[in-house]
Amino acid sequence: MLILDLGLNALMTGIVLGSIYALVALGLAITFGLLRVPNVAHPAMVIGGSYAAVISNGYGVDPLLAGALWAVPFYAMGIILYEFYFRSFESRGRGNTMQSLTLFFGISLIIEIGLVVAFGTDLRSVNVGYVGKSLAVGFIVVPYRFLIPAMLTPVIIVLLWLYLTRTNTGLAIRAVAYEERALQICGMDPAAIKRHAFGIAMALAAVAGAALVVTGPIDPFAGRTHLGRVFAIVVLAGMGTIPGTLIAAILIGVAESCVMTFLSPSWAPGVAFAILLATLGLRPNGLFGALR
């Protein structure tokens, strides 16, 4: 019975963690999966959202509400950042090159250094009533600090997917990476569509960062632990498959949870990289690439 109890708790923990991972990866599913922009700075942007939530929480604002409020200025920053990227690379026909990858790597370092200068290297957390409490159903126990942010993810994914499939702008975002010439023929500006999509991805980073800091303390370098994981999720899902992002993230979350429970926590960070390598070798289009 002990093995069964451990297994069921590991499964539930993996599902909840996977849902949070999906929220962290969602912005990358847009920038890298749909726009083909190698935004390796996305995890650092998420941590920037975490610190924004910490600041708001200092004034008594719930971090998840703060994430929604910070989504607006983050959207504006995303538009500015993409415009800089576009003028530096895509307008010159050099998008998706090693130079653009280096640009976003540099942005990631700038964000980390800026957070260190502003907040130091100490761990930061938020103060909310549900942190420290848990939901117990029989012998399955799930902390509310994981459960509440995890419940936010399906709602955001459904809303985002409806926007991408039921609105003209959303359909243009899905098409821009594949039929850019067709969008131009229809009178749309592909650069403007990508700029808007990148802004949405940055807004999602603010929401994800707020959810992440609820789960536990963060420091300026916390994004590095998620870099391989979020790329593995996007690739496993199928490069831009939004609903598939949640399923892929849950698979990775469950795998990590089982490894931590039955083997060793020190092995868990390698799970996402192993799944990423296996996906690239066996199924490069991901699990749901055909649904894109």
PDB file of N, CA and C in Angstrom, residues 44-45 52 63 79 90 104-106 112 152 158 178 191 201 228 251 270:
ATOM      1  N   ALA A  44      13.766  33.907 -18.381  1.00  0.00           N
ATOM      2  CA  ALA A  44      14.179  35.086 -17.615  1.00  0.00           C
ATOM      3  C   ALA A  44      13.067  36.118 -17.568  1.00  0.00           C
ATOM      4  N   MET A  45      12.310  36.248 -18.663  1.00  0.00           N
ATOM      5  CA  MET A  45      11.162  37.162 -18.674  1.00  0.00           C
ATOM      6  C   MET A  45      10.108  36.707 -17.674  1.00  0.00           C
ATOM      7  N   ALA A  52       7.870  41.215 -10.488  1.00  0.00           N
ATOM      8  CA  ALA A  52       6.801  42.216 -10.567  1.00  0.00           C
ATOM      9  C   ALA A  52       5.671  41.856  -9.609  1.00  0.00           C
ATOM     10  N   PRO A  63      -0.733  37.869  -5.731  1.00  0.00           N
ATOM     11  CA  PRO A  63       0.210  37.737  -6.854  1.00  0.00           C
ATOM     12  C   PRO A  63      -0.440  37.342  -8.176  1.00  0.00           C
ATOM     13  N   ILE A  79       6.148  44.248 -27.453  1.00  0.00           N
ATOM     14  CA  ILE A  79       6.056  44.933 -28.739  1.00  0.00           C
ATOM     15  C   ILE A  79       7.356  45.672 -29.038  1.00  0.00           C
ATOM     16  N   GLU A  90      15.191  40.446 -38.813  1.00  0.00           N
ATOM     17  CA  GLU A  90      14.227  39.968 -39.808  1.00  0.00           C
ATOM     18  C   GLU A  90      14.105  40.910 -40.998  1.00  0.00           C
ATOM     19  N   PHE A 104      18.963  37.194 -27.899  1.00  0.00           N
ATOM     20  CA  PHE A 104      18.062  36.840 -26.814  1.00  0.00           C
ATOM     21  C   PHE A 104      18.817  36.263 -25.620  1.00  0.00           C
ATOM     22  N   PHE A 105      19.941  35.605 -25.883  1.00  0.00           N
ATOM     23  CA  PHE A 105      20.780  35.161 -24.772  1.00  0.00           C
ATOM     24  C   PHE A 105      21.307  36.369 -24.003  1.00  0.00           C
ATOM     25  N   GLY A 106      21.703  37.405 -24.742  1.00  0.00           N
ATOM     26  CA  GLY A 106      22.161  38.639 -24.092  1.00  0.00           C
ATOM     27  C   GLY A 106      21.050  39.314 -23.315  1.00  0.00           C
ATOM     28  N   GLU A 112      18.726  39.181 -15.876  1.00  0.00           N
ATOM     29  CA  GLU A 112      19.271  38.627 -14.638  1.00  0.00           C
ATOM     30  C   GLU A 112      20.099  39.666 -13.888  1.00  0.00           C
ATOM     31  N   LEU A 152      -5.188  27.639 -12.926  1.00  0.00           N
ATOM     32  CA  LEU A 152      -5.244  28.800 -13.814  1.00  0.00           C
ATOM     33  C   LEU A 152      -4.868  28.435 -15.249  1.00  0.00           C
ATOM     34  N   VAL A 158      -7.452  27.599 -22.798  1.00  0.00           N
ATOM     35  CA  VAL A 158      -8.724  27.608 -23.535  1.00  0.00           C
ATOM     36  C   VAL A 158      -8.980  28.992 -24.137  1.00  0.00           C
ATOM     37  N   TYR A 178       4.016  30.449 -41.716  1.00  0.00           N
ATOM     38  CA  TYR A 178       3.957  29.517 -42.845  1.00  0.00           C
ATOM     39  C   TYR A 178       3.479  30.174 -44.137  1.00  0.00           C
ATOM     40  N   ALA A 191       4.757  41.779 -40.073  1.00  0.00           N
ATOM     41  CA  ALA A 191       5.547  42.288 -38.945  1.00  0.00           C
ATOM     42  C   ALA A 191       4.636  42.758 -37.816  1.00  0.00           C
ATOM     43  N   ALA A 201       2.919  36.949 -25.909  1.00  0.00           N
ATOM     44  CA  ALA A 201       3.833  36.019 -25.238  1.00  0.00           C
ATOM     45  C   ALA A 201       4.454  36.653 -23.999  1.00  0.00           C
ATOM     46  N   GLY A 228      15.696  24.434 -20.287  1.00  0.00           N
ATOM     47  CA  GLY A 228      15.600  23.170 -21.011  1.00  0.00           C
ATOM     48  C   GLY A 228      14.208  22.580 -20.944  1.00  0.00           C
ATOM     49  N   LEU A 251       3.012  15.382 -19.043  1.00  0.00           N
ATOM     50  CA  LEU A 251       3.842  14.185 -19.202  1.00  0.00           C
ATOM     51  C   LEU A 251       5.215  14.383 -18.579  1.00  0.00           C
ATOM     52  N   GLY A 270      17.260  16.207 -15.263  1.00  0.00           N
ATOM     53  CA  GLY A 270      17.658  15.585 -16.521  1.00  0.00           C
ATOM     54  C   GLY A 270      16.518  14.965 -17.295  1.00  0.00           C
TER      55      GLY A 270
END
